[in-house]
Short mmCIF file of C-alpha atoms in Angstrom, two decimals:
data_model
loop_
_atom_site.label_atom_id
_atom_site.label_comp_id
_atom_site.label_asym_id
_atom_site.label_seq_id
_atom_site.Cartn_x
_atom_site.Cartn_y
_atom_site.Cartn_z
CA UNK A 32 10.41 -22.44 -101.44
CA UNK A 33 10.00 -18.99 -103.00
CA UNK A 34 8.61 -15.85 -101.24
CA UNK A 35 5.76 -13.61 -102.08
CA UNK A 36 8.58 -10.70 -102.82
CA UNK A 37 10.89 -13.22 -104.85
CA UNK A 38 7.69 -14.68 -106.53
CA UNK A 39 6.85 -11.13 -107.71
CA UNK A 40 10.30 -9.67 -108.36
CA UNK A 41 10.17 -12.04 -111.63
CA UNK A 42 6.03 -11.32 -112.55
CA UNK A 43 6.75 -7.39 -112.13
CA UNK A 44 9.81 -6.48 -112.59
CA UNK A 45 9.11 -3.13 -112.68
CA UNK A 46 7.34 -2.96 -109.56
CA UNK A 47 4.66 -0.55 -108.28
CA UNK A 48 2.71 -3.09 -105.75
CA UNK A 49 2.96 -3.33 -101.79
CA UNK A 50 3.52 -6.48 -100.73
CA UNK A 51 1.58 -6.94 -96.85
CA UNK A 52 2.78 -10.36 -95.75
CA UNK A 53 3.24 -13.57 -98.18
CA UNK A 54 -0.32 -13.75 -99.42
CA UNK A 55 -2.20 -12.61 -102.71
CA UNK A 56 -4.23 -10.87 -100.70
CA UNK A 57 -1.85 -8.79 -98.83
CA UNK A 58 -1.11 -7.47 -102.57
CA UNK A 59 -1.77 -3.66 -103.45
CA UNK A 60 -1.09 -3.19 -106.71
CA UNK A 61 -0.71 1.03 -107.15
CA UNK A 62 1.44 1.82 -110.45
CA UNK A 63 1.40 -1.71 -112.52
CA UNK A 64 -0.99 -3.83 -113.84
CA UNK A 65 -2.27 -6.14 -111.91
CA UNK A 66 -2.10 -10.22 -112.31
CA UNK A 67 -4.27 -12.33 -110.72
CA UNK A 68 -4.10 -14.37 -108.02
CA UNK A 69 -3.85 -17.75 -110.39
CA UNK A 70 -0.52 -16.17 -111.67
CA UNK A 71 0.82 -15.39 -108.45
CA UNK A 72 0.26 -18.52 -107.07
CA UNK A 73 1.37 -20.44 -110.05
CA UNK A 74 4.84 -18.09 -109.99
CA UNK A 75 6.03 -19.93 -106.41
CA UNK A 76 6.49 -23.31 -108.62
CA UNK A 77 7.91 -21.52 -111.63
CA UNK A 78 9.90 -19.44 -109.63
CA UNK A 79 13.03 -21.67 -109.09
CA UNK A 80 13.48 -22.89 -112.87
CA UNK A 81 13.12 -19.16 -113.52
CA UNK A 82 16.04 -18.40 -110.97
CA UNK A 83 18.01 -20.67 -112.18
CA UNK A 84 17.78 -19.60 -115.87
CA UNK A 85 18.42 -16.12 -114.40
CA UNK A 86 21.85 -17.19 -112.54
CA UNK A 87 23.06 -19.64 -115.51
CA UNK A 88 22.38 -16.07 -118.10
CA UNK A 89 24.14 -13.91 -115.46
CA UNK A 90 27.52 -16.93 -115.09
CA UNK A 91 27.71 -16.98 -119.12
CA UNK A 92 27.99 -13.32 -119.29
CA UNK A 93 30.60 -13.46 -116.59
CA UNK A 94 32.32 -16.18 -118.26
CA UNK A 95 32.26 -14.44 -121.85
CA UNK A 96 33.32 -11.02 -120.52
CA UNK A 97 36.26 -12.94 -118.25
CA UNK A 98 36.79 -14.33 -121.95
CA UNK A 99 37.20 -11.29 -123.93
CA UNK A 100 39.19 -9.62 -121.25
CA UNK A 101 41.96 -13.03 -121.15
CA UNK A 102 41.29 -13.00 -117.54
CA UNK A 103 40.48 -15.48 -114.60
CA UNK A 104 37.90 -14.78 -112.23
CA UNK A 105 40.67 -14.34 -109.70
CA UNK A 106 42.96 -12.47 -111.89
CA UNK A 107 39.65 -9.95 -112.44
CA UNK A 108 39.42 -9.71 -108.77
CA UNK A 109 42.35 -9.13 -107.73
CA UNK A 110 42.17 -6.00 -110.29
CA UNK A 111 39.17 -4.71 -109.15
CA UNK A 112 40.55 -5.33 -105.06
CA UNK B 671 -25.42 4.55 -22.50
CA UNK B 672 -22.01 6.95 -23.16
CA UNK B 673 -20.05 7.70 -20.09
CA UNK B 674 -20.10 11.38 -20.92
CA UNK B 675 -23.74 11.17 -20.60
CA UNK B 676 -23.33 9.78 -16.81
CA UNK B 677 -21.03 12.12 -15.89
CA UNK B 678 -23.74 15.05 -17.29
CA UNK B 679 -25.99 12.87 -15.14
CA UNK B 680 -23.69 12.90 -11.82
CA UNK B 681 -22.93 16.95 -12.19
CA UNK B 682 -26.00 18.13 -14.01
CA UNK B 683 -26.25 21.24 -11.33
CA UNK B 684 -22.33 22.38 -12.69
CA UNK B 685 -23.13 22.58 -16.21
CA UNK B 686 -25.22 25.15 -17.78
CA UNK B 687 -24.54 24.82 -21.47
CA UNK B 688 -22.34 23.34 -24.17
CA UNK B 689 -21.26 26.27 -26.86
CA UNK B 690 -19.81 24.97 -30.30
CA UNK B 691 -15.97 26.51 -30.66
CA UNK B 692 -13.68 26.79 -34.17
CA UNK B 693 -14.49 23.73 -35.60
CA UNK B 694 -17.89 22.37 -33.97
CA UNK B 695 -21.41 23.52 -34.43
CA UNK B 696 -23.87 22.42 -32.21
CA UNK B 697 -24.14 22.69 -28.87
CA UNK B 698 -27.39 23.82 -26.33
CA UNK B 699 -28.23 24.02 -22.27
CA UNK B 700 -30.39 21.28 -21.70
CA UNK B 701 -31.17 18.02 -22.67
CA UNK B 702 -29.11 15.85 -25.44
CA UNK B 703 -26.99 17.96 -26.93
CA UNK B 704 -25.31 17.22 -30.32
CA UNK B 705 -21.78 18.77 -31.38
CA UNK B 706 -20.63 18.06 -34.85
CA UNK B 707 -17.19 18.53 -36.49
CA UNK B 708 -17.52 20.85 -38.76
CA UNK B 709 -14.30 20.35 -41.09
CA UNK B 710 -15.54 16.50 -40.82
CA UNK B 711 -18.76 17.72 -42.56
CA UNK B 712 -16.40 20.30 -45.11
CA UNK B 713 -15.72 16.22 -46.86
CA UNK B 714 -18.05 15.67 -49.91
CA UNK B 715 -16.40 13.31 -51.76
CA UNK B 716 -13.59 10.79 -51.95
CA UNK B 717 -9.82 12.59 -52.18
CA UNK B 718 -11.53 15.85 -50.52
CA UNK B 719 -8.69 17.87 -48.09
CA UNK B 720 -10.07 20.29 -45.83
CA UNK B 721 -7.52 23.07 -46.22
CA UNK B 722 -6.94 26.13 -43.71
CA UNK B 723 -7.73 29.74 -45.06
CA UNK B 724 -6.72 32.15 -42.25
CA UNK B 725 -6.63 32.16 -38.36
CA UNK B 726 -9.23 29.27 -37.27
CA UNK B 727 -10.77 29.30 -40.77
CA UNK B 728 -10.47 26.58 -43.30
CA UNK B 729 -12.06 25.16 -46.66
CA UNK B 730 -13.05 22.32 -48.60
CA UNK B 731 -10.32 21.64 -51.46
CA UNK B 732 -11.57 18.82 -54.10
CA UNK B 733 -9.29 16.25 -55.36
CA UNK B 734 -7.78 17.70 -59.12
CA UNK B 735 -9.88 15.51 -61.66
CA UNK B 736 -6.96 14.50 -63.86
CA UNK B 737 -5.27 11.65 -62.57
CA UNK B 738 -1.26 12.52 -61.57
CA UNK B 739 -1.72 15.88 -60.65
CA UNK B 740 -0.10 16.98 -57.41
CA UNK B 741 -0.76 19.64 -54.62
CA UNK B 742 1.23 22.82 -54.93
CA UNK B 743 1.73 25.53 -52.95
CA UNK B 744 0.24 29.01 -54.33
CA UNK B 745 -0.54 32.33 -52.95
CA UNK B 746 -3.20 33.22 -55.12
CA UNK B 747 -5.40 30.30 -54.48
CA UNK B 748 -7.45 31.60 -51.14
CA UNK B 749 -6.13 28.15 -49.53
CA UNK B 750 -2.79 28.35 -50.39
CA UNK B 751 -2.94 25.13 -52.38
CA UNK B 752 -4.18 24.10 -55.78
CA UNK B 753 -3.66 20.83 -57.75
CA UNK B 754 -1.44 21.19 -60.54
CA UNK B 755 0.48 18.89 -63.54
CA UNK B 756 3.52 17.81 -62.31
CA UNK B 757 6.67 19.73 -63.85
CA UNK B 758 8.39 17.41 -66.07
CA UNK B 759 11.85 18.27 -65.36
CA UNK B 760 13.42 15.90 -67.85
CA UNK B 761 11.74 12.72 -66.73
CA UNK B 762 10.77 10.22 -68.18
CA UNK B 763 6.87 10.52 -67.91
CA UNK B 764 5.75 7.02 -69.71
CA UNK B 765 6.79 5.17 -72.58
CA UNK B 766 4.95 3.00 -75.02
CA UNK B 767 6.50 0.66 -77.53
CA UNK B 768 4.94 -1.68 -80.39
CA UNK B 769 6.40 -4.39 -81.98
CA UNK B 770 5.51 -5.34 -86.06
CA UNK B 771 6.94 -8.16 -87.86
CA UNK B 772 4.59 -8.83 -90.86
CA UNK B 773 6.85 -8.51 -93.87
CA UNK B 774 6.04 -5.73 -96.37
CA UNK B 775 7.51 -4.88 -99.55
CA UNK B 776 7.13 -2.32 -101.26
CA UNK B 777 8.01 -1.16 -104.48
CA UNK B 778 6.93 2.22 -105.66
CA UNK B 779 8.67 5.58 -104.86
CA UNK B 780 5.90 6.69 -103.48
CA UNK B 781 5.72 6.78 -99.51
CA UNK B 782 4.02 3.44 -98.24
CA UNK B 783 3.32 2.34 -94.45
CA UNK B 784 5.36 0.06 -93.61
CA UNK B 785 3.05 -1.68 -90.84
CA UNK B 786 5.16 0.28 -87.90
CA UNK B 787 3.10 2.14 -85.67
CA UNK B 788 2.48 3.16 -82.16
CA UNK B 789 0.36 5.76 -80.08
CA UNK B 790 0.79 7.79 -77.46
CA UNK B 791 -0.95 10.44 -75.56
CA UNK B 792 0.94 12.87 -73.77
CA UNK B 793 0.16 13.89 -70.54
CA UNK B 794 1.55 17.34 -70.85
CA UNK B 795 1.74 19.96 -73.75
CA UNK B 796 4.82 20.94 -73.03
CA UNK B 797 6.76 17.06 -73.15
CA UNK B 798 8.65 16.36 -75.87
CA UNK B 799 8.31 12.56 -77.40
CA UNK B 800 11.53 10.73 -78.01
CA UNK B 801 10.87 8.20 -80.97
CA UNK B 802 13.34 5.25 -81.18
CA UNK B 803 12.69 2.94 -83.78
CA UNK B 804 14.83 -0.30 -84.84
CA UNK B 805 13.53 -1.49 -88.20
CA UNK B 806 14.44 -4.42 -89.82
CA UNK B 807 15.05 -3.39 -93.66
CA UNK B 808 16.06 -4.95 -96.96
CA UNK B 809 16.54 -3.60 -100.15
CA UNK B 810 17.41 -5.80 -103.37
CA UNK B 811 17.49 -4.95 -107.18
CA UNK B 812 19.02 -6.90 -109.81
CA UNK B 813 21.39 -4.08 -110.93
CA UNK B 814 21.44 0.08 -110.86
CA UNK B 815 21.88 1.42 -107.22
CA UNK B 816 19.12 -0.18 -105.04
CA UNK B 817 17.85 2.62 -102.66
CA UNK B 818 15.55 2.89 -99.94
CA UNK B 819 14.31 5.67 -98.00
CA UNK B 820 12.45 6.27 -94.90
CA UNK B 821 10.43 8.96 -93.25
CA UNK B 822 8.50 9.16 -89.72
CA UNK B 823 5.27 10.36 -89.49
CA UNK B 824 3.14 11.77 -86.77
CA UNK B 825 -0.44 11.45 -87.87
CA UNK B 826 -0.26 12.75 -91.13
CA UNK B 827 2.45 14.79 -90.97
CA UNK B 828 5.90 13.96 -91.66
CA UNK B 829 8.21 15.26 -89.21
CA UNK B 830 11.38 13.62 -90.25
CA UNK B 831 12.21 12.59 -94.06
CA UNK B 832 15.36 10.46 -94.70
CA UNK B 833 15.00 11.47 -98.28
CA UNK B 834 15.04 14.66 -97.80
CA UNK B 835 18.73 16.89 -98.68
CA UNK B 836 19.21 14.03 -100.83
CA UNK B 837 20.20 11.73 -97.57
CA UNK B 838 19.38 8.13 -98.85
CA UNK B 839 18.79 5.37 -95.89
CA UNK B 840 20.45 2.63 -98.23
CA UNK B 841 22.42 2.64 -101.22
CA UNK B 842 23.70 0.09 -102.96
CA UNK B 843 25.55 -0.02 -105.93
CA UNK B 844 25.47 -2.89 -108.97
CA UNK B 845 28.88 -4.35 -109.18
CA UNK B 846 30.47 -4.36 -112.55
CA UNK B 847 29.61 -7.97 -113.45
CA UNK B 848 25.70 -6.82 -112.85
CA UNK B 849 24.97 -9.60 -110.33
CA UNK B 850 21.67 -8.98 -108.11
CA UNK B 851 22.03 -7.53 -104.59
CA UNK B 852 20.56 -7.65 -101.34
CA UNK B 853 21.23 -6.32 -98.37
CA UNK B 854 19.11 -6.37 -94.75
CA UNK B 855 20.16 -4.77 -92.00
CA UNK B 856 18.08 -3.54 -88.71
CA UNK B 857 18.52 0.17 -89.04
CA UNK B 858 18.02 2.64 -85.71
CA UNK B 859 16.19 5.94 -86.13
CA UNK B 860 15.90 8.34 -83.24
CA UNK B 861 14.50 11.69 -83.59
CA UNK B 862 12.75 14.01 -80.82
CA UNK B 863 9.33 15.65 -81.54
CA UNK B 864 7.65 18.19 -79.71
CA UNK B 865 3.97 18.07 -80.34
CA UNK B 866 2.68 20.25 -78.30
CA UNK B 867 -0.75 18.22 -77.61
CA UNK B 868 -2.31 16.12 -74.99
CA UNK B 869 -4.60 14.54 -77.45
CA UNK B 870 -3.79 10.82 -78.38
CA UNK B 871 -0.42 10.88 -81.43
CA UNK B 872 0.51 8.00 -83.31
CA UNK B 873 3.80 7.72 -84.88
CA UNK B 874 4.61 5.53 -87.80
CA UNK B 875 7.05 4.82 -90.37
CA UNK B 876 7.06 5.24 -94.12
CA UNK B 877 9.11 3.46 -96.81
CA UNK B 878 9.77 3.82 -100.55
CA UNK B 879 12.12 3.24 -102.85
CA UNK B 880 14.10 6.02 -104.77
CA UNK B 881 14.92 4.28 -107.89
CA UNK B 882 12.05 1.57 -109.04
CA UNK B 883 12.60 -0.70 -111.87
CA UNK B 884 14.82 -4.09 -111.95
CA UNK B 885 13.24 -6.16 -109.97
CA UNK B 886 13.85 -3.17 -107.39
CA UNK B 887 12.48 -4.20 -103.62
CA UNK B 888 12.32 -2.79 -100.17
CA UNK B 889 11.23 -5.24 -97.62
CA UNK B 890 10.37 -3.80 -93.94
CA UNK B 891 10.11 -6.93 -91.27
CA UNK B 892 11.85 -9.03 -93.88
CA UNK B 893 11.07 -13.35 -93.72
CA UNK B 894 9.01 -11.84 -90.31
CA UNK B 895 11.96 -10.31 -88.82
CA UNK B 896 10.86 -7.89 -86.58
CA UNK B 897 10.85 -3.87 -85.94
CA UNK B 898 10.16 -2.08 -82.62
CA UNK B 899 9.08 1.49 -81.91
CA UNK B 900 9.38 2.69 -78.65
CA UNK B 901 7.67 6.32 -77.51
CA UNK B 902 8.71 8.49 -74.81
CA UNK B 903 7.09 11.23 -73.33
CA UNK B 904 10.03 13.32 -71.86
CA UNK B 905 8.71 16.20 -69.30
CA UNK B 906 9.96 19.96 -70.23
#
């Protein structure tokens, strides 16, 4: 189950809210727009597909870059150790 | 009937009067005579001393009205004696902690309360205030350096800024694949203050990040974990 701060990280990216406990309404929102509290509480279900999306992006850039370089991730690491 | 009065009775020709000395008033030649203690009478009130002022000569010294004063000795007073604040001398005169662990995130670079706070009202001017704090912090961006700063405040003033001369509480820095980071850790802050006041202070804590933008975060009391600040007043 998602938090309030994970929930958010994805809806505002950019930030600009205080975040007082888990809640919509512990939600200040002082240099962004602000959603409602529909969206927030609809972002804790879509929060994990979104997640993963964001992890499978970030592994296929990985991969590709490991790719162009003609390394393996071990190979890269112990370059960069 | 008293047996001082019988014995009065028995040698009534031998005494002739009863005079009051240092001390007693009262006194006659005939009949019932009353003597009363006179530095018994000096009392007026709960915590009164009676208090000499010369050869066979004393006064009524109140109790001080502020609670934890003691009696010193000085030569000015025209007893000799005079309630005072105790000196400090490095002790510890109280101490008053709070504990907070209601998450809060906050995102802007502005300065935001973080929830931490505690009071304290010192008993003397001249104490300083020793503020210990153990906060519970997180910071997390999904690349760029993820920074968070702090500052203590005292009222509305801040009297230490962990932002300021550049000094950064947290940095973190993207690693060259660009995967997200987090890091918590429970961070200790100690700083004395010297307030000179004996009106009622409260100390709390501020929080903000220095770079905003990807999914940048800094979470005080993160998943509930909690922060402490503890206050003490330290005598002179």
């Amino acid at each position: 189950m998602a938090t309030g701060a994970e929930v958010l990280r994805m809806l505002i990216p950019n930030g600009g809210y205080v975040l007082t406990g888990d809640d919509y309404e512990g939600l200040q929102f002082l240099e962004c727009e602000p959603i409602t509290k529909e969206q927030f509480e609809a972002g804790f279900a879509q929060y994990d597909a979104w997640k993963a999306e964001q992890d499978s992006a970030k592994a296929a850039q990985k991969a590709d870059l490991l790719d162009r370089l003609g390394l393996t991730e071990e190979e890269a690491k112990l370059l960069l150790s | 009937m008293t047996k001082a009065r019988t014995l009065a009775d028995n040698f009534a020709a031998d005494i002739n009067g009863i005079t009051a000395g240092t001390g007693i008033t009262g006194g006659g030649t005939s009949g019932t005579v009353t003597v009363t203690n006179s530095m018994a009478t000096a009392i007026d009130a709960k915590g009164d001393l009676v208090v000499g002022t010369g050869a066979d000569t004393f006064s009524r010294l109140a109790v001080a009205s502020t609670a934890g004063y003691l009696l010193s000795v000085d030569s000015a007073e025209s007893t000799g004696l005079k309630w005072a604040a105790p000196a400090g001398g490095g002790k510890v005169l109280q101490v008053v902690s709070a504990t907070y662990s209601t998450g809060t995130t906050i995102t802007t670079s502005t300065y935001t309360d973080t929830g931490l706070t505690a009071s304290i009202t010192p008993t003397l001017a001249s104490s300083k205030i020793l503020v210990m704090i153990m906060h519970n912090i997180s910071v997390y961006r999904t690349s760029n350096p993820a920074t968070a700063q702090l500052q203590i405040v005292r009222g509305s003033t801040s009297i230490w800024d962990g932002a300021g001369s550049g000094g950064a509480m947290f940095r973190i820095f993207a690693t060259p694949t660009g995967g997200e980071l987090e890091m918590t850790a429970n961070q200790t802050f100690i700083y004395v203050d010297s307030p000179s006041s004996t009106s009622s202070l409260t100390y709390k804590t501020q929080g903000k990040l220095q770079y905003t933008g990807d999914s940048g975060q800094v979470a005080f009391q993160p998943s509930g974990r909690p922060s402490q600040i503890i206050l003490m007043e330290i005598g002179a």
